[in-house]
C-alpha atoms as an extended CHARMM CRD file, in Angstrom:
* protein
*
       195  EXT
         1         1  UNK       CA              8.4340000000       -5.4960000000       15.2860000000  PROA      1               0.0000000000
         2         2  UNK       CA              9.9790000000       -7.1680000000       12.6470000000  PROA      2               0.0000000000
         3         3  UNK       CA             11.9540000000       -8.9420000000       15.0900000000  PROA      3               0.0000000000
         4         4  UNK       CA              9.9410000000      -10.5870000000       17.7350000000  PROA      4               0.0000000000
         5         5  UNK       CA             10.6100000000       -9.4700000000       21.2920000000  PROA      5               0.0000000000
         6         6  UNK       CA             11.1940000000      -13.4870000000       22.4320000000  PROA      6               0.0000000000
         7         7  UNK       CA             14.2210000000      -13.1470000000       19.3250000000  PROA      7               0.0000000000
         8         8  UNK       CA             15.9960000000      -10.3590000000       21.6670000000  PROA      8               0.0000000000
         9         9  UNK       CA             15.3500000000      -12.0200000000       24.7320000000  PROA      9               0.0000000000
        10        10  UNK       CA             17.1070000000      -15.3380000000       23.4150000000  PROA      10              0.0000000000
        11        11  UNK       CA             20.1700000000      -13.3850000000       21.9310000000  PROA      11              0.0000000000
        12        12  UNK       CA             20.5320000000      -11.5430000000       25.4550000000  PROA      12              0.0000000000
        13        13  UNK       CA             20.3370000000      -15.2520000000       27.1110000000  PROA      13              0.0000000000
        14        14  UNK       CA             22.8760000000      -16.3350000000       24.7930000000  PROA      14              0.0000000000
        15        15  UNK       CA             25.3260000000      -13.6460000000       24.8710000000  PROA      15              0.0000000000
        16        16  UNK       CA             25.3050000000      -11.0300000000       27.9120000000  PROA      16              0.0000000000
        17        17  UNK       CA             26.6960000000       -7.8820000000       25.8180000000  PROA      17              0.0000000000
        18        18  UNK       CA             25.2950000000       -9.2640000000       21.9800000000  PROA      18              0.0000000000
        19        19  UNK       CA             26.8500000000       -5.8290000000       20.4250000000  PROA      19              0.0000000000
        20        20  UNK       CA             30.0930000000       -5.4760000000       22.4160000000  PROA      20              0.0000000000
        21        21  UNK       CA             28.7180000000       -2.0530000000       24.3690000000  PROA      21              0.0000000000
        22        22  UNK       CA             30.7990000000       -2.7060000000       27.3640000000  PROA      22              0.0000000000
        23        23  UNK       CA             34.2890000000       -3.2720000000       25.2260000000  PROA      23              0.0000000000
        24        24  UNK       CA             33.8200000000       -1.8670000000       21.7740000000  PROA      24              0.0000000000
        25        25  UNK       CA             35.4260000000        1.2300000000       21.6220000000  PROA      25              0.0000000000
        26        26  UNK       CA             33.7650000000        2.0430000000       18.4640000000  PROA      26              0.0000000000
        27        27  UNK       CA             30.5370000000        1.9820000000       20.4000000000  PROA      27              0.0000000000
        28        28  UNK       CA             32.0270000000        4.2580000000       23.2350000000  PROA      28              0.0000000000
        29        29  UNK       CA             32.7280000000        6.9710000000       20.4770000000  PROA      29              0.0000000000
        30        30  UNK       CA             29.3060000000        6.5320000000       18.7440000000  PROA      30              0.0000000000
        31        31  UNK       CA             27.7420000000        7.3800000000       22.4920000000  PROA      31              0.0000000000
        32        32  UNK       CA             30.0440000000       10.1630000000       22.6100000000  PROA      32              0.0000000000
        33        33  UNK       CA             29.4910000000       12.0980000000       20.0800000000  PROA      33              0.0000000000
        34        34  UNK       CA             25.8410000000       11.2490000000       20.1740000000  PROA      34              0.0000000000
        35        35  UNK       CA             25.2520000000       12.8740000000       23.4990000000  PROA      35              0.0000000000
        36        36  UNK       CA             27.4770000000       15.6050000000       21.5750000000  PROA      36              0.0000000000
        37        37  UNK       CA             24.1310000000       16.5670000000       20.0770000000  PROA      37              0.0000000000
        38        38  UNK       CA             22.6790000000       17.3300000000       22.6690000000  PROA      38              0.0000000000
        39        39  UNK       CA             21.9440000000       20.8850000000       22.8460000000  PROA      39              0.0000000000
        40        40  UNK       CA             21.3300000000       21.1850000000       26.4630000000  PROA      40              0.0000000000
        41        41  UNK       CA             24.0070000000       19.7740000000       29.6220000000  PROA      41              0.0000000000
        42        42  UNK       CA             21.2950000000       18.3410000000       31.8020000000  PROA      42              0.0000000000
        43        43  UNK       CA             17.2730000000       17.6250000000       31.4730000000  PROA      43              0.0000000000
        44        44  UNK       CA             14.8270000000       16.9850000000       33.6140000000  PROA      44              0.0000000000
        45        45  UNK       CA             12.8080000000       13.9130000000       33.1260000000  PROA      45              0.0000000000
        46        46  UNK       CA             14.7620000000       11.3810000000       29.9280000000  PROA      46              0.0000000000
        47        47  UNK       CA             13.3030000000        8.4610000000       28.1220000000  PROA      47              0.0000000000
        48        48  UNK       CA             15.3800000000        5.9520000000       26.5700000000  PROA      48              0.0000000000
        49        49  UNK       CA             13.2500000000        3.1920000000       24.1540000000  PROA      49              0.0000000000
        50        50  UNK       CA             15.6950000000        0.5570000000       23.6380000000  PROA      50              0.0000000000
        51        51  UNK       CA             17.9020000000        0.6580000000       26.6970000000  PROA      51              0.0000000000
        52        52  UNK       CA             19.1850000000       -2.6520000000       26.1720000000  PROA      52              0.0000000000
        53        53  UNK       CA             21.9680000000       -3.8270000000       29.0110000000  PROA      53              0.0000000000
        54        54  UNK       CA             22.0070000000        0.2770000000       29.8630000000  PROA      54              0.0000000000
        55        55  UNK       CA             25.2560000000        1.1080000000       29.1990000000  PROA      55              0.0000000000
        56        56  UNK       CA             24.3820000000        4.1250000000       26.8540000000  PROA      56              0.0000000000
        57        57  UNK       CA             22.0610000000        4.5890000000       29.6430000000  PROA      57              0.0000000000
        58        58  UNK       CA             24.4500000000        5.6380000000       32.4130000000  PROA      58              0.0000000000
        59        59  UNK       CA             25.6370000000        8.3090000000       29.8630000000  PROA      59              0.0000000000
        60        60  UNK       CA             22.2300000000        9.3950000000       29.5370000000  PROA      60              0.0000000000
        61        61  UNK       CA             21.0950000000        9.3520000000       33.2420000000  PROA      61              0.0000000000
        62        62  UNK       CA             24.2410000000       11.2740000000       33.9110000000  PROA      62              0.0000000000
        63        63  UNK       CA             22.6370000000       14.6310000000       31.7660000000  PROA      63              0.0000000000
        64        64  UNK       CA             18.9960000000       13.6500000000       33.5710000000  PROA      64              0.0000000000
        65        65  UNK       CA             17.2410000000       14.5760000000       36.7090000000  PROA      65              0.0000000000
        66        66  UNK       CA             15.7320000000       11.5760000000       35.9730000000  PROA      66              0.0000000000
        67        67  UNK       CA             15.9290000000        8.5490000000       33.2770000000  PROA      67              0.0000000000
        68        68  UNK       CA             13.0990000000        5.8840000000       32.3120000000  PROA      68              0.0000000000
        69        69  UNK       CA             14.6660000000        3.1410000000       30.1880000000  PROA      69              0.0000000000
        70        70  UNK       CA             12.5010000000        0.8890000000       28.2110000000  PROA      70              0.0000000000
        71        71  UNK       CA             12.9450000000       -2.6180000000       26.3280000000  PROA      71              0.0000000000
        72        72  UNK       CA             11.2330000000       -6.0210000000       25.0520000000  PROA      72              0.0000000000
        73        73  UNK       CA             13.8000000000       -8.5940000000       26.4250000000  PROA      73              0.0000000000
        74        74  UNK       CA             13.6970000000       -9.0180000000       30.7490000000  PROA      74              0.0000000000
        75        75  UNK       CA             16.8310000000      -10.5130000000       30.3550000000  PROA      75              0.0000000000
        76        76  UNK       CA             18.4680000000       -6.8530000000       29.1750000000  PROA      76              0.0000000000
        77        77  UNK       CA             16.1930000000       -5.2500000000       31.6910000000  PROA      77              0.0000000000
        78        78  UNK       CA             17.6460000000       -7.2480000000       34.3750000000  PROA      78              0.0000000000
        79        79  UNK       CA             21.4000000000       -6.1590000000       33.3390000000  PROA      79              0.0000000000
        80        80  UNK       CA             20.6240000000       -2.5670000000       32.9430000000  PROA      80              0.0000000000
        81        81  UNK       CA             18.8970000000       -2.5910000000       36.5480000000  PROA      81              0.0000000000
        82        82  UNK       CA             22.0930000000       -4.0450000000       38.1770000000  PROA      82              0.0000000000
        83        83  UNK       CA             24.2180000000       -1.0220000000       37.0490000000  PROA      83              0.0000000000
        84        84  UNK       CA             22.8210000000        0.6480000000       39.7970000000  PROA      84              0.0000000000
        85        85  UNK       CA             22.3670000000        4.0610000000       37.9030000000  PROA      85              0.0000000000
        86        86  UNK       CA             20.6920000000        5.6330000000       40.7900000000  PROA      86              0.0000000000
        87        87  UNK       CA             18.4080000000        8.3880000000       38.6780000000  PROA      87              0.0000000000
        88        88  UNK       CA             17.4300000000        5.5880000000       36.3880000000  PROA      88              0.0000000000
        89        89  UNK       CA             14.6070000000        3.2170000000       36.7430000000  PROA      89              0.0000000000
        90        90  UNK       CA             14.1200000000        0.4940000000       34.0230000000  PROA      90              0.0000000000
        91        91  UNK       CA             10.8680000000       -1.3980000000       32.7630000000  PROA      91              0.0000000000
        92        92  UNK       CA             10.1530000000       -4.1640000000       30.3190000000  PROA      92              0.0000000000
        93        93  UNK       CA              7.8970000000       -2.5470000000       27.4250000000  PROA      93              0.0000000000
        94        94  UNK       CA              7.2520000000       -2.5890000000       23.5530000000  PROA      94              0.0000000000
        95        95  UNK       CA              6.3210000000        0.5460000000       21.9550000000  PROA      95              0.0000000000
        96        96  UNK       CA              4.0830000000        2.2920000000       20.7990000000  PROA      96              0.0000000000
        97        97  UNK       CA              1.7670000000        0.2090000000       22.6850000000  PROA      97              0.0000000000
        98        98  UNK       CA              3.2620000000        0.4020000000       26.2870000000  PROA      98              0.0000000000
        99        99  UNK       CA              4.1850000000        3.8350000000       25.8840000000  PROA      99              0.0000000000
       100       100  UNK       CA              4.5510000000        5.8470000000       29.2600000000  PROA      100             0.0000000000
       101       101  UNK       CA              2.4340000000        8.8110000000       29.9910000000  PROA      101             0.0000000000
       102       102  UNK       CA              3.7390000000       11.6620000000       31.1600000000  PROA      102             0.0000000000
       103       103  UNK       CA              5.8470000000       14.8410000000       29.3880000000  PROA      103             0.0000000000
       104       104  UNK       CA              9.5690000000       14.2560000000       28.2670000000  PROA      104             0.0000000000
       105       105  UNK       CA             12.6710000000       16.7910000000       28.2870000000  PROA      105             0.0000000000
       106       106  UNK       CA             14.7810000000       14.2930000000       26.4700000000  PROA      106             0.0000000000
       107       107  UNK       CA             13.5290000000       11.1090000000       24.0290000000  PROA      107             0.0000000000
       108       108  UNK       CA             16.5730000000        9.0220000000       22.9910000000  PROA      108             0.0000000000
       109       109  UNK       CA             15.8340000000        6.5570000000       20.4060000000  PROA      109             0.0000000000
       110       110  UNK       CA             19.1650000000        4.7440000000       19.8010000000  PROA      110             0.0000000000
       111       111  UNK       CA             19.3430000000        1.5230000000       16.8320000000  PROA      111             0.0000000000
       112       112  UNK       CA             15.7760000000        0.7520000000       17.6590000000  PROA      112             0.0000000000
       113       113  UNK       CA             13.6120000000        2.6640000000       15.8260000000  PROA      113             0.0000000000
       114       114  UNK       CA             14.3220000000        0.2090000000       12.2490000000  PROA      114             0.0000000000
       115       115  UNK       CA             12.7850000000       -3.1100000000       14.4260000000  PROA      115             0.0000000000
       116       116  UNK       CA              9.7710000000       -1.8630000000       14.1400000000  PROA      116             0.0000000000
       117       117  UNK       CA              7.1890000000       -2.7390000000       11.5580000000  PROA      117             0.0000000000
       118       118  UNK       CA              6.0260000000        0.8480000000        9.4490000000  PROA      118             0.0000000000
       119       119  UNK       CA              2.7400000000        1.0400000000       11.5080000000  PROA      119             0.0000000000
       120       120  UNK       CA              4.4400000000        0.8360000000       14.6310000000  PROA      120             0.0000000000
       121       121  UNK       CA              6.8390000000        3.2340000000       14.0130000000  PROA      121             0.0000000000
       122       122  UNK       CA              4.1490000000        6.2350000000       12.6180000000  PROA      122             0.0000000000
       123       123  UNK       CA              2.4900000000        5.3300000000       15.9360000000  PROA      123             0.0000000000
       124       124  UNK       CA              5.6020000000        5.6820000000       18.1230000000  PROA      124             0.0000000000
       125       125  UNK       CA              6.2720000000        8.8300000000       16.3030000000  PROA      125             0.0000000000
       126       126  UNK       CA              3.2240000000       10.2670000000       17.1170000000  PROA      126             0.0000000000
       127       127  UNK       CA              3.6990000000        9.4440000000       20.5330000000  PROA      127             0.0000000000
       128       128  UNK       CA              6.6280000000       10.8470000000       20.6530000000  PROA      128             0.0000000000
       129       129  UNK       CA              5.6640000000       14.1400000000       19.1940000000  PROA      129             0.0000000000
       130       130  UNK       CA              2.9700000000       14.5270000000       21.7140000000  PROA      130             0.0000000000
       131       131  UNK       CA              4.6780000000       13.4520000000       24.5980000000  PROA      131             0.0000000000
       132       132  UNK       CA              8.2300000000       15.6110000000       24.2930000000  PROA      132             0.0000000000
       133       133  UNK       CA              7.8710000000       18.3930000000       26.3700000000  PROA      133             0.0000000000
       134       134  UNK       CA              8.2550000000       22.3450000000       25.0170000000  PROA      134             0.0000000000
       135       135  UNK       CA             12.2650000000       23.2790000000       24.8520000000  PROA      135             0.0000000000
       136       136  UNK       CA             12.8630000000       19.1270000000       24.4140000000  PROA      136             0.0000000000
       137       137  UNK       CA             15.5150000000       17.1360000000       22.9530000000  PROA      137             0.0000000000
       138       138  UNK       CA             14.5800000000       14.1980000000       20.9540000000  PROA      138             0.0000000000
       139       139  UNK       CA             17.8000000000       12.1770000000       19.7760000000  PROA      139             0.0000000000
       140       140  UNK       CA             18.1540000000        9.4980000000       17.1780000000  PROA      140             0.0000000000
       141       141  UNK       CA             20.8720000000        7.1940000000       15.9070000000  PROA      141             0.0000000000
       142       142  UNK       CA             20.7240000000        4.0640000000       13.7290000000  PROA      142             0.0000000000
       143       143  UNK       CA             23.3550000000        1.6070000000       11.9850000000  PROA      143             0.0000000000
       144       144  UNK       CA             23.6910000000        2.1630000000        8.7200000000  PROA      144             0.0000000000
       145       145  UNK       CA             25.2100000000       -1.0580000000        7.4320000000  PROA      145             0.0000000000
       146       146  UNK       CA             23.3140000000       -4.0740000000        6.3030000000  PROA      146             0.0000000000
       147       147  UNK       CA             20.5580000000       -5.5300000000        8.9340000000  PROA      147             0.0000000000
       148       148  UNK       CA             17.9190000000       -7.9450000000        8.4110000000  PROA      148             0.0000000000
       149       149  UNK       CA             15.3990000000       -5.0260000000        9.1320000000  PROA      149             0.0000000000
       150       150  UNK       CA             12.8970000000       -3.8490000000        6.6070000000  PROA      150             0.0000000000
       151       151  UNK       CA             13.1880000000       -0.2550000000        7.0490000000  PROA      151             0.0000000000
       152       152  UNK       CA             17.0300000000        1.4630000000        7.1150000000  PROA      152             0.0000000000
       153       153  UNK       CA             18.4870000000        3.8210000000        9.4860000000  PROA      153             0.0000000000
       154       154  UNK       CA             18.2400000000        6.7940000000        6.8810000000  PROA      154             0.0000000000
       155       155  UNK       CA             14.2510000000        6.1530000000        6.4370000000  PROA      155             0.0000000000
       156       156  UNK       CA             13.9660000000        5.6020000000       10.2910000000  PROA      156             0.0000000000
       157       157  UNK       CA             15.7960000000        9.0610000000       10.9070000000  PROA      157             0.0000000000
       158       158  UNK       CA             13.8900000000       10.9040000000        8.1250000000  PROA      158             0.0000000000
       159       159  UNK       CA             10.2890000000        9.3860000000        8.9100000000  PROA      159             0.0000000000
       160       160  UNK       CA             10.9340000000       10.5510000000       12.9450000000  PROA      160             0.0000000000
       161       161  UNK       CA             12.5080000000       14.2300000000       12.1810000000  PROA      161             0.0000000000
       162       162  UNK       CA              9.5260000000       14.9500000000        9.6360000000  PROA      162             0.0000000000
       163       163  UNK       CA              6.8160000000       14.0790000000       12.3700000000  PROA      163             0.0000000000
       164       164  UNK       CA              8.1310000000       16.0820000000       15.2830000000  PROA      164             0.0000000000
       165       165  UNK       CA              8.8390000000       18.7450000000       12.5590000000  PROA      165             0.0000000000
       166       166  UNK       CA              4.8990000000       18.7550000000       11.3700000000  PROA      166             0.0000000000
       167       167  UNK       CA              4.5260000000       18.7850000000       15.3070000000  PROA      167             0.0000000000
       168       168  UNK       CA              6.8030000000       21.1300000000       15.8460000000  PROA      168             0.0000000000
       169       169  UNK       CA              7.4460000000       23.3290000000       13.4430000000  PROA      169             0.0000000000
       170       170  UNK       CA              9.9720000000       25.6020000000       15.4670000000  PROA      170             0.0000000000
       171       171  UNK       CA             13.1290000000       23.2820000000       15.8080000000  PROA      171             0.0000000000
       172       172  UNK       CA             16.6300000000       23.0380000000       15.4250000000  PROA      172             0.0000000000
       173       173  UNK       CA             18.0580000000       19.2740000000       14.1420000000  PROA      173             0.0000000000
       174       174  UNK       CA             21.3460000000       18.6030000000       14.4630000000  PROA      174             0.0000000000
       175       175  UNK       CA             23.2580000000       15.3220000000       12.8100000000  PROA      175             0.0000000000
       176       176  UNK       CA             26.5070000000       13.6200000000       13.0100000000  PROA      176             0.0000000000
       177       177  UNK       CA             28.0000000000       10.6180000000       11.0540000000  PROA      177             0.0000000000
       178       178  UNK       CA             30.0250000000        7.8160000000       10.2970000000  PROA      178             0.0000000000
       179       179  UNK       CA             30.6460000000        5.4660000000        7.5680000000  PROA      179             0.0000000000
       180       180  UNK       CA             28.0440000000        2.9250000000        9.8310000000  PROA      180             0.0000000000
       181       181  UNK       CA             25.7830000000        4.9960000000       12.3610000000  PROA      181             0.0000000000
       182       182  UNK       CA             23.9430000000        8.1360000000       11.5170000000  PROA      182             0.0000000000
       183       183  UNK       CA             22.3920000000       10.1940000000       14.4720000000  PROA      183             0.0000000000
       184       184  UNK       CA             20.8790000000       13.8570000000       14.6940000000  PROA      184             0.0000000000
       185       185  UNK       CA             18.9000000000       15.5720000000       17.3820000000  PROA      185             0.0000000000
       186       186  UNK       CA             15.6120000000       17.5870000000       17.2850000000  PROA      186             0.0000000000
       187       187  UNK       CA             15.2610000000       20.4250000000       19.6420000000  PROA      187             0.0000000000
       188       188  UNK       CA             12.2050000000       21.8360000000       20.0170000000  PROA      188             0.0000000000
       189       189  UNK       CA             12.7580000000       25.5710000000       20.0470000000  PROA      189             0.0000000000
       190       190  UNK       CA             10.4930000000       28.1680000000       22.5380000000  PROA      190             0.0000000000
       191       191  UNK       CA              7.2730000000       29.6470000000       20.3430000000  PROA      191             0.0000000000
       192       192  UNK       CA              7.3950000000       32.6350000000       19.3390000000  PROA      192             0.0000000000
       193       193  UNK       CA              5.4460000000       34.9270000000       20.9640000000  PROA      193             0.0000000000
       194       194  UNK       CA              3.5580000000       36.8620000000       17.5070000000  PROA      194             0.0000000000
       195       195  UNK       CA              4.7830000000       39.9830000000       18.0640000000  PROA      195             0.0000000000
């Protein structure tokens, strides 16, 4: 990551909401229209990498049978678990390496993807290629202003939708923007059959 994991879990000790999700109704919108993207109303098993205090994550376990959430501070675990989203379990983890096994209908990748160093994030692409299931949705969204990452939001978006495309080649991407977030979804479409 090129910021550590003990960096989060300091920021979420010093400030219980760092980025405003539970007041900011520019955040609210962004979620929104995100989920907008999403081609299908409900999905079986979702995977959120980044869940932070879970608030997107009650929006997301809402269109899931059920909902793992993942991220590197305890402190945001802790928060997201006492939402009480019933269909939603959540787990301290770094990725790639702590990747769950298993097949996903929906992989939601939201302002995380850019903390990661470039290895990390070809490996976590990967991973997430092999691991969304046939007819999945995997949905991304980044902040496009200044950060103190090394990789943008654009590159981020563009490195993740060109692996699951070599994966899968049959697949429909839809985006949305605004003048600071970018987002787009990757559905993987049914093979055809070769007749």
């Amino acid at each position: 990551m090129t910021r550590d994991a003990a960096s989060f879990e300091q920021l979420y000790r010093d400030r219980p909401d760092p980025w405003d999700y539970e007041t900011s109704s520019y955040e609210a919108e962004k979620y929104r229209r995100c989920l907008d993207l999403l081609p299908r109303a409900q999905y079986g098993r979702g995977l959120e990498i980044g869940c932070s205090i879970g608030v997107m994550s009650a929006m997301i376990a809402a269109r899931c049978d059920s909902l793992l959430g993942l991220d590197v501070a305890p402190t945001a675990i802790e928060r997201a678990r006492a939402r009480g989203i019933p269909n939603a379990r959540f787990r301290r983890a770094s990725v790639p390496e702590d990747w769950p096994g298993g097949t996903w209908d929906l992989i939601v990748f939201s302002e995380v993807l850019y903390y990661l160093t470039a290895e990390a994030l070809d490996e976590t692409i990967s991973r997430a290629a092999q691991s969304l299931a046939p007819g999945g949705t995997c949905l991304v969204a980044g902040y496009d202003g200044p950060t103190e990452t090394a990789l943008s939001a654009p590159e981020v978006e563009a490195r993740l939708l060109a692996g699951l495309a070599a994966a899968r080649p049959r697949h429909l991407v839809r985006r949305d923007r605004e003048p600071m977030w970018i987002a787009a979804s990757f559905q993987c479409l049914a093979q055809s059959s070769g007749r």
